[in-house]
XYZ file of C-alpha atoms in Angstrom:
167
model
C 21.091 0.111 3.385
C 21.410 0.634 7.098
C 18.823 -0.835 9.473
C 16.972 1.666 11.639
C 14.270 -0.520 13.199
C 10.793 -2.003 12.795
C 7.225 -0.951 13.425
C 4.152 -3.092 14.032
C 6.473 -6.116 13.596
C 5.752 -5.895 9.865
C 7.559 -2.867 8.508
C 11.284 -2.432 8.449
C 12.872 1.012 8.392
C 16.226 1.414 6.718
C 18.297 4.202 5.282
C 20.199 4.287 2.008
C 21.937 7.003 -0.031
C 18.543 8.293 -1.213
C 16.915 8.566 2.234
C 14.433 6.580 4.308
C 13.283 3.195 2.987
C 10.187 1.511 4.439
C 10.050 -2.205 3.697
C 7.067 -4.518 4.138
C 9.083 -7.547 5.269
C 6.541 -10.096 4.048
C 6.228 -8.493 0.599
C 10.003 -8.135 0.254
C 10.676 -11.726 1.275
C 7.863 -12.937 -0.983
C 9.464 -11.162 -3.992
C 12.866 -12.652 -3.145
C 11.354 -16.136 -2.836
C 9.367 -15.684 -6.044
C 12.419 -14.668 -8.073
C 14.439 -17.607 -6.671
C 11.624 -20.057 -7.421
C 11.165 -18.654 -10.923
C 14.864 -19.024 -11.772
C 15.041 -22.510 -10.234
C 11.891 -23.595 -12.063
C 13.105 -22.233 -15.418
C 16.454 -23.983 -15.014
C 14.855 -27.226 -13.858
C 16.904 -26.983 -10.662
C 14.293 -26.592 -7.968
C 16.004 -27.923 -4.828
C 13.868 -30.349 -2.856
C 13.841 -31.700 0.673
C 12.613 -35.221 1.501
C 10.355 -35.213 4.546
C 11.583 -37.337 7.437
C 7.959 -38.083 8.260
C 5.743 -38.022 5.148
C 2.752 -35.702 5.411
C -0.664 -37.321 4.952
C -3.400 -34.892 3.901
C -7.129 -35.618 3.843
C -8.705 -34.454 0.579
C -11.852 -35.152 -1.391
C -11.933 -38.316 -3.520
C -11.802 -36.114 -6.661
C -8.731 -34.276 -5.357
C -7.012 -37.598 -4.534
C -7.550 -38.665 -8.137
C -6.234 -35.311 -9.387
C -3.113 -35.640 -7.223
C -2.461 -39.058 -8.753
C -3.088 -37.796 -12.294
C -0.851 -34.742 -11.869
C 2.170 -36.198 -10.044
C 4.462 -34.921 -12.817
C 3.085 -31.407 -12.446
C 3.716 -31.474 -8.693
C 7.215 -32.834 -9.363
C 7.959 -29.835 -11.625
C 7.311 -27.655 -8.575
C 9.454 -29.815 -6.285
C 6.788 -31.989 -4.627
C 6.766 -35.771 -4.414
C 3.083 -36.460 -3.856
C 0.994 -39.574 -4.376
C -2.477 -40.836 -3.739
C -2.571 -42.647 -0.400
C -6.225 -43.717 -0.237
C -9.594 -42.774 -1.690
C -9.589 -39.571 0.337
C -5.968 -38.774 1.160
C -2.608 -38.023 -0.403
C 0.887 -38.320 0.993
C 3.633 -35.752 0.461
C 7.131 -37.222 0.648
C 9.215 -34.321 -0.667
C 8.816 -30.537 -0.855
C 10.735 -27.611 -2.358
C 13.610 -26.743 0.006
C 12.519 -23.104 0.066
C 9.236 -24.186 1.689
C 10.603 -25.912 4.780
C 8.739 -23.459 7.031
C 5.573 -23.294 4.916
C 2.081 -24.628 5.614
C 2.528 -27.477 3.122
C -0.819 -29.177 3.700
C -2.716 -25.947 2.982
C -0.577 -25.269 -0.077
C -1.173 -28.762 -1.502
C -4.913 -28.403 -0.872
C -4.915 -25.011 -2.632
C -3.047 -26.420 -5.649
C -5.482 -29.359 -5.811
C -8.381 -26.900 -5.666
C -6.768 -24.993 -8.566
C -6.436 -28.241 -10.513
C -10.064 -29.020 -9.804
C -11.131 -25.531 -10.917
C -8.908 -25.348 -14.038
C -9.563 -28.931 -15.047
C -6.265 -29.458 -16.870
C -2.562 -29.104 -16.435
C -2.427 -26.860 -19.525
C -4.367 -24.175 -17.677
C -1.985 -24.565 -14.748
C 0.985 -24.142 -17.051
C -0.532 -20.838 -18.177
C -0.942 -19.891 -14.521
C 2.683 -20.814 -13.713
C 3.616 -17.392 -12.358
C 0.533 -17.336 -10.136
C 1.447 -20.738 -8.677
C 5.046 -19.679 -8.082
C 3.706 -16.535 -6.441
C 1.446 -18.613 -4.185
C 4.350 -20.894 -3.256
C 6.517 -17.846 -2.522
C 3.801 -16.341 -0.345
C 3.469 -19.487 1.757
C 7.226 -19.675 2.215
C 7.770 -16.036 3.159
C 8.306 -14.324 6.487
C 4.943 -13.769 8.115
C 3.742 -10.421 9.382
C 4.342 -9.887 13.107
C 7.268 -12.328 13.155
C 10.070 -10.588 14.968
C 13.302 -10.705 12.987
C 16.712 -10.186 14.524
C 18.858 -7.304 13.271
C 21.022 -9.872 11.439
C 17.929 -11.355 9.731
C 16.685 -7.875 8.774
C 20.075 -6.968 7.326
C 20.239 -10.263 5.428
C 16.799 -9.530 3.980
C 17.981 -6.073 2.896
C 21.090 -7.576 1.248
C 18.917 -10.066 -0.627
C 16.603 -7.247 -1.714
C 19.560 -5.351 -3.132
C 20.541 -8.415 -5.180
C 17.000 -9.295 -6.329
C 15.521 -8.090 -9.584
C 12.306 -6.065 -9.130
C 12.629 -6.245 -5.330
C 10.690 -2.982 -4.971
C 7.595 -4.610 -6.516
C 5.189 -6.857 -4.686
């Protein structure tokens, strides 16, 4: 694919052998991230990044208990999280793919899911949804201006990613 430009800082225009290709950069990057996370998760090889400064997050007392009870579940997704106090948790490690993500919001959302589902078995059944949520948080945001090199790199990754044309 050959880069032609962007519009509204969200859509990328490219050309390939079949004609014009319009790419929603967030959706494309989210699919790429999702497929990488899925493969890493299935192979038990989710790369993680220790945080130089651990992240303390205020949560409800029930969510703090859930974080403590489900440390292994978080670890499967690349998080080192522990209960810090009656109403807070501390995150010491995150999946490497989420270095630019809003980690505190993501952890709160996962804890809310745990609270709603009530068991890790339900979360296991919702594995793809959680990976999708993680991918969304780690993806290029709409209106973020990418350089031509970044756009081209995204296109190359799309070409190498299974189901990259699907959100």
